[in-house]
Amino acid sequence: GQSLEQPSEVTAVEGAIVQINCTYQTSGFYGLSWYQQHDGGAPTFLSYNALDGLEETGRFSSFLSRSDSYGYLLLQELQMKDSASYFCAVSSPGGKLIFGQGTELSVKP
Amino acid sequence: GAGVSQSPSNKVTEKGKDVELRCDPISGHTALYWYRQSLGQGLEFLIYFQGNSAPDKSGLPSDRFSAERTGGSVSTLTIQRTQQEDSAVYLCASSSGGQAGGYEQYFGPGTRLTVT
């Protein structure tokens, strides 16, 4: 089977850095994706790691360690608009995504 | 260009009725996915299409659920004899390729289904 674990909630202040961890167990694995979802909105793609290491996209970075079945999303210079739910997702054979339960990030002033 | 569109945006139906949910993917996207999201939960995979074929139907919760895709474009998800536990937001996504290329998916706004 496949399962992903991530914290349910994280709180941080504006301007800070926050890391959202994700551990996974899967029988087929192509890579780890991260999606952002604002309340009532559609999920939007943030980042993808197929290989070990760090991928940087502006204020957001994502890391993957395949040997540890672990990844994280790093958000820097937090802004109020970053308050949202963040989902890690494993890309499986066939292209489907298996999502974690999501981490609700609250950014405080 | 246009993104993924879904209709209706909201659907309220009585228990036992059938419903059809529609998805229009981004033009040219060969892969199409259906997910379900209950309140405060993650996305649950339902079914995946590559072209008009559905290589993976493993997420359909019961035989009351079915889906088809025609012309490599529009897809319809049908739920027969709806039950209250079917209440959720049904999300459709498309991507330019299946297999490993499906990691970047573009989601529609969803259909919020409420079964009374």
PDB file of C-alpha atoms in Angstrom:
ATOM      1  CA  GLY A   1       0.000   0.000   0.000  1.00  0.00           C
ATOM      2  CA  GLN A   2       0.896   3.642   0.001  1.00  0.00           C
ATOM      3  CA  SER A   3       0.758   6.174   2.806  1.00  0.00           C
ATOM      4  CA  LEU A   4       2.149   9.607   3.522  1.00  0.00           C
ATOM      5  CA  GLU A   5       2.503  11.399   6.837  1.00  0.00           C
ATOM      6  CA  GLN A   6       2.769  15.119   7.382  1.00  0.00           C
ATOM      7  CA  PRO A   7       1.945  17.354  10.356  1.00  0.00           C
ATOM      8  CA  SER A   8      -1.668  18.481  10.505  1.00  0.00           C
ATOM      9  CA  GLU A   9      -0.939  22.075  11.528  1.00  0.00           C
ATOM     10  CA  VAL A  10       1.979  24.507  11.586  1.00  0.00           C
ATOM     11  CA  THR A  11       1.980  28.098  12.797  1.00  0.00           C
ATOM     12  CA  ALA A  12       4.648  30.689  12.037  1.00  0.00           C
ATOM     13  CA  VAL A  13       5.051  34.464  11.944  1.00  0.00           C
ATOM     14  CA  GLU A  14       5.422  36.723   8.964  1.00  0.00           C
ATOM     15  CA  GLY A  15       8.975  36.869   7.659  1.00  0.00           C
ATOM     16  CA  ALA A  16       9.982  33.591   9.273  1.00  0.00           C
ATOM     17  CA  ILE A  17      11.036  30.294   7.718  1.00  0.00           C
ATOM     18  CA  VAL A  18       8.945  27.154   8.086  1.00  0.00           C
ATOM     19  CA  GLN A  19       9.606  23.535   7.131  1.00  0.00           C
ATOM     20  CA  ILE A  20       6.836  21.031   6.451  1.00  0.00           C
ATOM     21  CA  ASN A  21       7.984  17.435   6.593  1.00  0.00           C
ATOM     22  CA  CYS A  22       6.599  14.465   4.731  1.00  0.00           C
ATOM     23  CA  THR A  23       7.425  10.786   5.134  1.00  0.00           C
ATOM     24  CA  TYR A  24       6.061   8.182   2.782  1.00  0.00           C
ATOM     25  CA  GLN A  25       5.687   4.467   2.262  1.00  0.00           C
ATOM     26  CA  THR A  26       4.965   3.394  -1.264  1.00  0.00           C
ATOM     27  CA  SER A  27       5.296   0.395  -3.529  1.00  0.00           C
ATOM     28  CA  GLY A  28       5.974   2.489  -6.622  1.00  0.00           C
ATOM     29  CA  PHE A  29       7.682   5.846  -6.596  1.00  0.00           C
ATOM     30  CA  TYR A  30       8.653   8.313  -9.277  1.00  0.00           C
ATOM     31  CA  GLY A  31       8.940  11.437  -7.188  1.00  0.00           C
ATOM     32  CA  LEU A  32       7.480  13.718  -4.536  1.00  0.00           C
ATOM     33  CA  SER A  33       5.308  16.694  -5.397  1.00  0.00           C
ATOM     34  CA  TRP A  34       4.013  19.560  -3.283  1.00  0.00           C
ATOM     35  CA  TYR A  35       0.729  21.355  -3.775  1.00  0.00           C
ATOM     36  CA  GLN A  36      -0.799  24.420  -2.146  1.00  0.00           C
ATOM     37  CA  GLN A  37      -4.514  24.822  -1.543  1.00  0.00           C
ATOM     38  CA  HIS A  38      -6.183  27.934  -0.217  1.00  0.00           C
ATOM     39  CA  ASP A  39      -9.558  27.606   1.496  1.00  0.00           C
ATOM     40  CA  GLY A  40     -12.215  26.846  -1.092  1.00  0.00           C
ATOM     41  CA  GLY A  41      -9.673  26.821  -3.899  1.00  0.00           C
ATOM     42  CA  ALA A  42      -8.142  24.257  -6.205  1.00  0.00           C
ATOM     43  CA  PRO A  43      -4.756  22.703  -5.409  1.00  0.00           C
ATOM     44  CA  THR A  44      -1.904  24.332  -7.305  1.00  0.00           C
ATOM     45  CA  PHE A  45       1.460  22.761  -8.076  1.00  0.00           C
ATOM     46  CA  LEU A  46       4.471  24.107  -6.180  1.00  0.00           C
ATOM     47  CA  SER A  47       7.421  21.804  -6.618  1.00  0.00           C
ATOM     48  CA  TYR A  48       8.613  18.332  -7.605  1.00  0.00           C
ATOM     49  CA  ASN A  49      11.613  16.199  -6.670  1.00  0.00           C
ATOM     50  CA  ALA A  50      12.485  13.097  -8.651  1.00  0.00           C
ATOM     51  CA  LEU A  51      16.058  12.901  -7.412  1.00  0.00           C
ATOM     52  CA  ASP A  52      17.634  13.381  -4.018  1.00  0.00           C
ATOM     53  CA  GLY A  53      18.502  16.924  -3.097  1.00  0.00           C
ATOM     54  CA  LEU A  54      17.092  20.392  -2.975  1.00  0.00           C
ATOM     55  CA  GLU A  55      14.964  22.118  -5.603  1.00  0.00           C
ATOM     56  CA  GLU A  56      14.552  25.869  -5.245  1.00  0.00           C
ATOM     57  CA  THR A  57      11.753  27.942  -6.731  1.00  0.00           C
ATOM     58  CA  GLY A  58      11.776  31.478  -5.428  1.00  0.00           C
ATOM     59  CA  ARG A  59      10.799  31.554  -1.752  1.00  0.00           C
ATOM     60  CA  PHE A  60       9.911  27.854  -1.823  1.00  0.00           C
ATOM     61  CA  SER A  61      12.341  24.949  -1.763  1.00  0.00           C
ATOM     62  CA  SER A  62      11.701  21.228  -1.638  1.00  0.00           C
ATOM     63  CA  PHE A  63      13.987  18.437  -0.562  1.00  0.00           C
ATOM     64  CA  LEU A  64      13.936  14.696  -1.107  1.00  0.00           C
ATOM     65  CA  SER A  65      15.863  11.792   0.387  1.00  0.00           C
ATOM     66  CA  ARG A  66      14.800   8.584  -1.352  1.00  0.00           C
ATOM     67  CA  SER A  67      16.845   6.406   0.969  1.00  0.00           C
ATOM     68  CA  ASP A  68      14.983   7.851   3.968  1.00  0.00           C
ATOM     69  CA  SER A  69      11.582   8.038   2.222  1.00  0.00           C
ATOM     70  CA  TYR A  70      11.457  11.620   3.415  1.00  0.00           C
ATOM     71  CA  GLY A  71      10.991  15.047   1.994  1.00  0.00           C
ATOM     72  CA  TYR A  72      10.194  18.549   3.095  1.00  0.00           C
ATOM     73  CA  LEU A  73       8.906  21.841   1.797  1.00  0.00           C
ATOM     74  CA  LEU A  74      10.714  24.954   3.000  1.00  0.00           C
ATOM     75  CA  LEU A  75       8.971  28.292   2.849  1.00  0.00           C
ATOM     76  CA  GLN A  76      11.095  31.395   3.409  1.00  0.00           C
ATOM     77  CA  GLU A  77      10.170  35.028   4.076  1.00  0.00           C
ATOM     78  CA  LEU A  78       6.670  33.973   5.019  1.00  0.00           C
ATOM     79  CA  GLN A  79       3.838  36.216   3.936  1.00  0.00           C
ATOM     80  CA  MET A  80       0.236  36.287   5.129  1.00  0.00           C
ATOM     81  CA  LYS A  81      -0.877  35.001   1.728  1.00  0.00           C
ATOM     82  CA  ASP A  82       1.088  31.793   2.376  1.00  0.00           C
ATOM     83  CA  SER A  83      -1.591  30.741   4.883  1.00  0.00           C
ATOM     84  CA  ALA A  84      -3.029  27.666   3.199  1.00  0.00           C
ATOM     85  CA  SER A  85      -2.941  23.890   3.255  1.00  0.00           C
ATOM     86  CA  TYR A  86       0.119  22.175   1.834  1.00  0.00           C
ATOM     87  CA  PHE A  87       0.026  18.636   0.520  1.00  0.00           C
ATOM     88  CA  CYS A  88       2.836  16.294  -0.323  1.00  0.00           C
ATOM     89  CA  ALA A  89       2.027  13.731  -2.977  1.00  0.00           C
ATOM     90  CA  VAL A  90       3.802  10.683  -4.316  1.00  0.00           C
ATOM     91  CA  SER A  91       3.856  10.180  -8.068  1.00  0.00           C
ATOM     92  CA  SER A  92       3.051   6.561  -8.770  1.00  0.00           C
ATOM     93  CA  PRO A  93       3.225   4.456 -11.932  1.00  0.00           C
ATOM     94  CA  GLY A  94       0.593   5.685 -14.346  1.00  0.00           C
ATOM     95  CA  GLY A  95       0.968   9.248 -13.176  1.00  0.00           C
ATOM     96  CA  LYS A  96      -1.621   9.259 -10.407  1.00  0.00           C
ATOM     97  CA  LEU A  97      -0.825  11.190  -7.272  1.00  0.00           C
ATOM     98  CA  ILE A  98      -1.258   9.788  -3.790  1.00  0.00           C
ATOM     99  CA  PHE A  99      -1.730  12.709  -1.424  1.00  0.00           C
ATOM    100  CA  GLY A 100      -0.976  13.180   2.239  1.00  0.00           C
ATOM    101  CA  GLN A 101      -3.673  14.541   4.527  1.00  0.00           C
ATOM    102  CA  GLY A 102      -2.282  18.062   4.285  1.00  0.00           C
ATOM    103  CA  THR A 103      -0.636  20.555   6.624  1.00  0.00           C
ATOM    104  CA  GLU A 104      -2.549  23.684   7.482  1.00  0.00           C
ATOM    105  CA  LEU A 105      -0.113  26.594   7.699  1.00  0.00           C
ATOM    106  CA  SER A 106      -1.183  29.664   9.616  1.00  0.00           C
ATOM    107  CA  VAL A 107       0.981  32.757   9.217  1.00  0.00           C
ATOM    108  CA  LYS A 108       0.564  35.294  12.006  1.00  0.00           C
ATOM    109  CA  PRO A 109       1.503  38.988  11.832  1.00  0.00           C
TER     110      PRO A 109
ATOM    111  CA  GLY B   1      -5.331  29.607 -22.340  1.00  0.00           C
ATOM    112  CA  ALA B   2      -8.307  28.168 -20.524  1.00  0.00           C
ATOM    113  CA  GLY B   3      -7.723  26.050 -17.459  1.00  0.00           C
ATOM    114  CA  VAL B   4      -9.555  22.952 -16.313  1.00  0.00           C
ATOM    115  CA  SER B   5     -13.266  23.555 -15.944  1.00  0.00           C
ATOM    116  CA  GLN B   6     -15.849  21.518 -14.070  1.00  0.00           C
ATOM    117  CA  SER B   7     -19.602  21.599 -13.939  1.00  0.00           C
ATOM    118  CA  PRO B   8     -21.737  21.981 -12.023  1.00  0.00           C
ATOM    119  CA  SER B   9     -19.881  23.911  -9.342  1.00  0.00           C
ATOM    120  CA  ASN B  10     -22.427  22.805  -6.757  1.00  0.00           C
ATOM    121  CA  LYS B  11     -24.854  19.925  -6.777  1.00  0.00           C
ATOM    122  CA  VAL B  12     -27.404  19.043  -4.128  1.00  0.00           C
ATOM    123  CA  THR B  13     -29.168  15.752  -4.654  1.00  0.00           C
ATOM    124  CA  GLU B  14     -31.393  13.416  -2.731  1.00  0.00           C
ATOM    125  CA  LYS B  15     -30.119  10.085  -1.500  1.00  0.00           C
ATOM    126  CA  GLY B  16     -30.686   7.413  -4.102  1.00  0.00           C
ATOM    127  CA  LYS B  17     -30.523   9.720  -7.130  1.00  0.00           C
ATOM    128  CA  ASP B  18     -27.889   9.504  -9.851  1.00  0.00           C
ATOM    129  CA  VAL B  19     -25.533  12.412 -10.572  1.00  0.00           C
ATOM    130  CA  GLU B  20     -23.165  13.269 -13.413  1.00  0.00           C
ATOM    131  CA  LEU B  21     -20.142  15.478 -12.939  1.00  0.00           C
ATOM    132  CA  ARG B  22     -18.317  16.918 -15.921  1.00  0.00           C
ATOM    133  CA  CYS B  23     -14.692  17.854 -16.484  1.00  0.00           C
ATOM    134  CA  ASP B  24     -13.160  19.774 -19.399  1.00  0.00           C
ATOM    135  CA  PRO B  25      -9.371  19.399 -19.261  1.00  0.00           C
ATOM    136  CA  ILE B  26      -6.793  21.763 -20.652  1.00  0.00           C
ATOM    137  CA  SER B  27      -6.675  21.404 -24.417  1.00  0.00           C
ATOM    138  CA  GLY B  28      -3.983  18.960 -25.487  1.00  0.00           C
ATOM    139  CA  HIS B  29      -3.585  17.322 -22.107  1.00  0.00           C
ATOM    140  CA  THR B  30      -3.670  13.570 -22.606  1.00  0.00           C
ATOM    141  CA  ALA B  31      -3.940  12.553 -18.957  1.00  0.00           C
ATOM    142  CA  LEU B  32      -7.002  13.236 -16.838  1.00  0.00           C
ATOM    143  CA  TYR B  33      -7.542  12.410 -13.164  1.00  0.00           C
ATOM    144  CA  TRP B  34     -10.483  12.408 -10.782  1.00  0.00           C
ATOM    145  CA  TYR B  35     -10.017  12.931  -7.048  1.00  0.00           C
ATOM    146  CA  ARG B  36     -12.368  13.328  -4.124  1.00  0.00           C
ATOM    147  CA  GLN B  37     -11.794  15.585  -1.137  1.00  0.00           C
ATOM    148  CA  SER B  38     -13.854  15.428   2.026  1.00  0.00           C
ATOM    149  CA  LEU B  39     -13.928  18.401   4.379  1.00  0.00           C
ATOM    150  CA  GLY B  40     -10.517  18.998   5.935  1.00  0.00           C
ATOM    151  CA  GLN B  41      -9.034  15.928   4.315  1.00  0.00           C
ATOM    152  CA  GLY B  42      -6.493  15.162   1.634  1.00  0.00           C
ATOM    153  CA  LEU B  43      -7.305  14.261  -1.915  1.00  0.00           C
ATOM    154  CA  GLU B  44      -8.370  10.696  -2.585  1.00  0.00           C
ATOM    155  CA  PHE B  45      -7.514   9.304  -6.019  1.00  0.00           C
ATOM    156  CA  LEU B  46     -10.477   7.858  -7.911  1.00  0.00           C
ATOM    157  CA  ILE B  47      -9.555   7.143 -11.529  1.00  0.00           C
ATOM    158  CA  TYR B  48      -7.030   8.078 -14.195  1.00  0.00           C
ATOM    159  CA  PHE B  49      -7.419   8.336 -17.979  1.00  0.00           C
ATOM    160  CA  GLN B  50      -4.701   8.292 -20.593  1.00  0.00           C
ATOM    161  CA  GLY B  51      -6.512   9.320 -23.747  1.00  0.00           C
ATOM    162  CA  ASN B  52      -9.867   7.584 -23.619  1.00  0.00           C
ATOM    163  CA  SER B  53      -8.566   4.576 -21.715  1.00  0.00           C
ATOM    164  CA  ALA B  54      -8.662   4.172 -17.948  1.00  0.00           C
ATOM    165  CA  PRO B  55      -5.578   2.161 -16.977  1.00  0.00           C
ATOM    166  CA  ASP B  56      -6.189   2.746 -13.291  1.00  0.00           C
ATOM    167  CA  LYS B  57      -9.631   2.612 -11.730  1.00  0.00           C
ATOM    168  CA  SER B  58      -8.332   1.396  -8.415  1.00  0.00           C
ATOM    169  CA  GLY B  59      -9.654   4.338  -6.409  1.00  0.00           C
ATOM    170  CA  LEU B  60     -13.322   4.038  -7.326  1.00  0.00           C
ATOM    171  CA  PRO B  61     -14.972   3.315  -3.962  1.00  0.00           C
ATOM    172  CA  SER B  62     -17.755   1.079  -5.243  1.00  0.00           C
ATOM    173  CA  ASP B  63     -19.475  -0.124  -8.389  1.00  0.00           C
ATOM    174  CA  ARG B  64     -21.861   2.829  -8.052  1.00  0.00           C
ATOM    175  CA  PHE B  65     -19.048   4.992  -9.388  1.00  0.00           C
ATOM    176  CA  SER B  66     -18.083   5.032 -13.049  1.00  0.00           C
ATOM    177  CA  ALA B  67     -16.337   7.399 -15.409  1.00  0.00           C
ATOM    178  CA  GLU B  68     -15.746   7.788 -19.083  1.00  0.00           C
ATOM    179  CA  ARG B  69     -13.771  10.033 -21.346  1.00  0.00           C
ATOM    180  CA  THR B  70     -14.605  10.713 -24.963  1.00  0.00           C
ATOM    181  CA  GLY B  71     -12.550  12.201 -27.779  1.00  0.00           C
ATOM    182  CA  GLY B  72      -9.553  12.367 -25.490  1.00  0.00           C
ATOM    183  CA  SER B  73     -11.123  15.410 -23.908  1.00  0.00           C
ATOM    184  CA  VAL B  74     -14.250  15.730 -21.778  1.00  0.00           C
ATOM    185  CA  SER B  75     -14.782  13.295 -18.930  1.00  0.00           C
ATOM    186  CA  THR B  76     -17.897  12.449 -16.966  1.00  0.00           C
ATOM    187  CA  LEU B  77     -17.949  10.915 -13.508  1.00  0.00           C
ATOM    188  CA  THR B  78     -21.253   9.221 -12.706  1.00  0.00           C
ATOM    189  CA  ILE B  79     -22.409   8.263  -9.243  1.00  0.00           C
ATOM    190  CA  GLN B  80     -25.466   6.033  -9.141  1.00  0.00           C
ATOM    191  CA  ARG B  81     -27.833   5.692  -6.184  1.00  0.00           C
ATOM    192  CA  THR B  82     -26.006   8.390  -4.240  1.00  0.00           C
ATOM    193  CA  GLN B  83     -25.396   7.936  -0.526  1.00  0.00           C
ATOM    194  CA  GLN B  84     -24.715  10.557   2.113  1.00  0.00           C
ATOM    195  CA  GLU B  85     -21.090   9.419   2.396  1.00  0.00           C
ATOM    196  CA  ASP B  86     -20.623  10.458  -1.239  1.00  0.00           C
ATOM    197  CA  SER B  87     -20.848  14.103  -0.149  1.00  0.00           C
ATOM    198  CA  ALA B  88     -17.500  15.705  -0.955  1.00  0.00           C
ATOM    199  CA  VAL B  89     -15.754  17.981  -3.408  1.00  0.00           C
ATOM    200  CA  TYR B  90     -14.923  16.130  -6.610  1.00  0.00           C
ATOM    201  CA  LEU B  91     -11.824  17.499  -8.294  1.00  0.00           C
ATOM    202  CA  CYS B  92     -10.632  16.890 -11.800  1.00  0.00           C
ATOM    203  CA  ALA B  93      -7.060  17.451 -12.951  1.00  0.00           C
ATOM    204  CA  SER B  94      -5.201  17.131 -16.214  1.00  0.00           C
ATOM    205  CA  SER B  95      -1.572  16.889 -17.206  1.00  0.00           C
ATOM    206  CA  SER B  96       0.419  16.746 -20.397  1.00  0.00           C
ATOM    207  CA  GLY B  97       1.628  13.191 -19.827  1.00  0.00           C
ATOM    208  CA  GLY B  98       1.028  10.130 -17.771  1.00  0.00           C
ATOM    209  CA  GLN B  99       3.617   7.877 -16.131  1.00  0.00           C
ATOM    210  CA  ALA B 100       6.305  10.001 -14.522  1.00  0.00           C
ATOM    211  CA  GLY B 101       5.119  13.081 -16.353  1.00  0.00           C
ATOM    212  CA  GLY B 102       1.923  13.282 -14.350  1.00  0.00           C
ATOM    213  CA  TYR B 103       3.425  14.933 -11.329  1.00  0.00           C
ATOM    214  CA  GLU B 104       2.420  18.461 -12.358  1.00  0.00           C
ATOM    215  CA  GLN B 105      -1.323  18.356 -12.530  1.00  0.00           C
ATOM    216  CA  TYR B 106      -3.647  21.269 -13.162  1.00  0.00           C
ATOM    217  CA  PHE B 107      -6.793  21.148 -11.092  1.00  0.00           C
ATOM    218  CA  GLY B 108     -10.255  22.424 -11.809  1.00  0.00           C
ATOM    219  CA  PRO B 109     -12.318  24.295  -9.221  1.00  0.00           C
ATOM    220  CA  GLY B 110     -14.218  21.168  -8.244  1.00  0.00           C
ATOM    221  CA  THR B 111     -17.843  20.166  -7.890  1.00  0.00           C
ATOM    222  CA  ARG B 112     -19.213  20.295  -4.375  1.00  0.00           C
ATOM    223  CA  LEU B 113     -21.665  17.411  -4.053  1.00  0.00           C
ATOM    224  CA  THR B 114     -24.119  17.327  -1.179  1.00  0.00           C
ATOM    225  CA  VAL B 115     -26.351  14.298  -0.745  1.00  0.00           C
ATOM    226  CA  THR B 116     -29.340  14.940   1.511  1.00  0.00           C
TER     227      THR B 116
END
